[in-house]
Coordinates of C-alpha atoms in Angstrom, one line a residue:
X625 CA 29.7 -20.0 53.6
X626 CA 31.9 -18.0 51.1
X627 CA 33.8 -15.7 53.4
X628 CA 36.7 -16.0 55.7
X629 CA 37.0 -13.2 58.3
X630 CA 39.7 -12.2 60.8
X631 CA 40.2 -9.4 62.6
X632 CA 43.3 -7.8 63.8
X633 CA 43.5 -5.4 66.3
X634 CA 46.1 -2.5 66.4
X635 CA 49.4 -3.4 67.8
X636 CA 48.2 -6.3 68.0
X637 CA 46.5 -5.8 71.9
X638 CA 44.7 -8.4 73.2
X639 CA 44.4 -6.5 76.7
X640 CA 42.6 -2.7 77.4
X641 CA 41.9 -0.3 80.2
X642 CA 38.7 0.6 81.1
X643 CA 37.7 3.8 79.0
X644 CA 40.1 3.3 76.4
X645 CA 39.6 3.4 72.3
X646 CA 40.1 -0.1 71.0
X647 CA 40.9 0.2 66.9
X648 CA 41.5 -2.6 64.5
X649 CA 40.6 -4.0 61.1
X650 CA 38.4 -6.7 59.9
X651 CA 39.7 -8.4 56.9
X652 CA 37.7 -10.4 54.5
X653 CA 38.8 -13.4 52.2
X654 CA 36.0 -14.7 49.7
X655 CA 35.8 -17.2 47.0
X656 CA 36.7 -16.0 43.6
X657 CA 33.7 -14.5 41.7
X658 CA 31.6 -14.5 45.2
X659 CA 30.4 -11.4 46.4
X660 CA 31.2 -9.8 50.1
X661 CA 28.2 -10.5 52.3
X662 CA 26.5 -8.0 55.0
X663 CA 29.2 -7.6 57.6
X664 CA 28.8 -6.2 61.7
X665 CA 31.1 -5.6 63.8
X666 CA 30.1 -5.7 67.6
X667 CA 32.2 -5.2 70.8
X668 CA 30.2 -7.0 73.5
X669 CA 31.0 -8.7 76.9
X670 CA 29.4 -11.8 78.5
X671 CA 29.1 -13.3 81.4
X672 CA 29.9 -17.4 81.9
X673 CA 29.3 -19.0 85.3
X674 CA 26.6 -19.8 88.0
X675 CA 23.7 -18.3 87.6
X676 CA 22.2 -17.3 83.7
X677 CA 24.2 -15.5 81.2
X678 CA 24.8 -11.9 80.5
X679 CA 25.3 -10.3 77.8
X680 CA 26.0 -6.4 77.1
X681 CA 26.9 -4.7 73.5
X682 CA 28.6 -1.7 74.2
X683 CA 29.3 -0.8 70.4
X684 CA 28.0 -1.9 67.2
X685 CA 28.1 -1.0 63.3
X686 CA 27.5 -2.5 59.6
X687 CA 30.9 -2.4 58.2
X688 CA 29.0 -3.2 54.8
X689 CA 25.9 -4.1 53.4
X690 CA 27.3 -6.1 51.0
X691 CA 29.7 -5.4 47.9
X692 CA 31.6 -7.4 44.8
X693 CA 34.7 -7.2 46.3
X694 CA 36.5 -7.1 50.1
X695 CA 38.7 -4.0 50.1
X696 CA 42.2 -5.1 50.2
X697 CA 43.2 -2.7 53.3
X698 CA 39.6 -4.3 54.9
X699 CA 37.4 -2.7 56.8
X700 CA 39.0 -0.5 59.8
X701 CA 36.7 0.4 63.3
X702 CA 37.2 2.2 66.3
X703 CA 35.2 1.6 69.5
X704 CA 35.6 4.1 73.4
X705 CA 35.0 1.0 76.1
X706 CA 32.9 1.8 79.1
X707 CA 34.4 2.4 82.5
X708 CA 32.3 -1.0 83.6
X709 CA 32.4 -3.7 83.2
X710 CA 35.4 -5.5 83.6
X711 CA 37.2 -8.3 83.0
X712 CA 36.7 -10.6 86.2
X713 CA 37.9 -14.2 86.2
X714 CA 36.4 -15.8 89.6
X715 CA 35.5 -19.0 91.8
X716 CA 31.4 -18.8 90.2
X717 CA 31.4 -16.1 87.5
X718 CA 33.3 -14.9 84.4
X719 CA 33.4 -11.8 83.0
X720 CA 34.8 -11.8 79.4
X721 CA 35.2 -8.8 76.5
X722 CA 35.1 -9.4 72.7
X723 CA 34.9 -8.2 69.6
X724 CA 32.8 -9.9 67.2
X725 CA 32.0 -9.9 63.8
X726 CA 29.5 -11.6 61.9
X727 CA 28.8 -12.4 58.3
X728 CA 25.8 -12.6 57.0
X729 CA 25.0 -13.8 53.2
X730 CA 21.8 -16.9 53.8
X731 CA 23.4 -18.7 56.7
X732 CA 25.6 -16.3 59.3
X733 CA 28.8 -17.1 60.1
X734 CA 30.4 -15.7 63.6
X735 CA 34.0 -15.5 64.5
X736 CA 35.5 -13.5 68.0
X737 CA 38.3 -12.1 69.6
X738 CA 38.6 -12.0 73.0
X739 CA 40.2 -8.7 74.9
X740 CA 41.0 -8.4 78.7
X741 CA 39.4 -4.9 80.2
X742 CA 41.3 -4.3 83.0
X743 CA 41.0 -1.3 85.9

């Protein structure tokens, strides 16, 4: 794929309380003369561990359906996270927060950040 995506959160916080507004930007890099594909944003948590895997999407949005160019001040979101669940780190399960955007032009291309949620 075409595309090169990051996103940067603001202040640069890798770590939230439960409730609070997480904000960033996702910025997008494409190959001269190739057009921005479909974009989502999604801030989800998962569970890893014992047992089967989790998986809960809190907040999700199309940042863009597609356009000839990636803005150069990218593509800003805001997301309130839920008062449960958090971040747990134990002996048989893992409980872990990200935000996650995919792209999406013909083959889909994911990249993540991971956040701690903390009480």
């Amino acid at each position: 794929m075409s595309v090169h995506a990051t996103i940067d959160l603001a202040g640069g916080r890798t770590s939230y309380e439960a409730g609070e507004e997480i904000a960033g930007v996702v910025r997008l890099t494409t190959l001269p003369g190739r057009p921005v594909p479909r974009v989502e944003l999604s801030v989800l948590w998962q569970t890893e561990g014992k047992g089967s895997p989790d998986t809960g999407i809190v907040h999700a949005e199309v940042l863009t359906e597609g356009q000839q160019e990636a803005p150069a001040e990218g593509f800003p979101f805001r997301a309130r996270l839920p008062l449960l669940p958090r971040s747990y780190r134990g002996d048989l399960i893992e409980i872990r927060w990200f935000v996650r955007v995919r792209c999406s032009a013909g083959l889909m291309k994911e990249i993540s950040s991971f956040l701690g949620v903390s009480s």
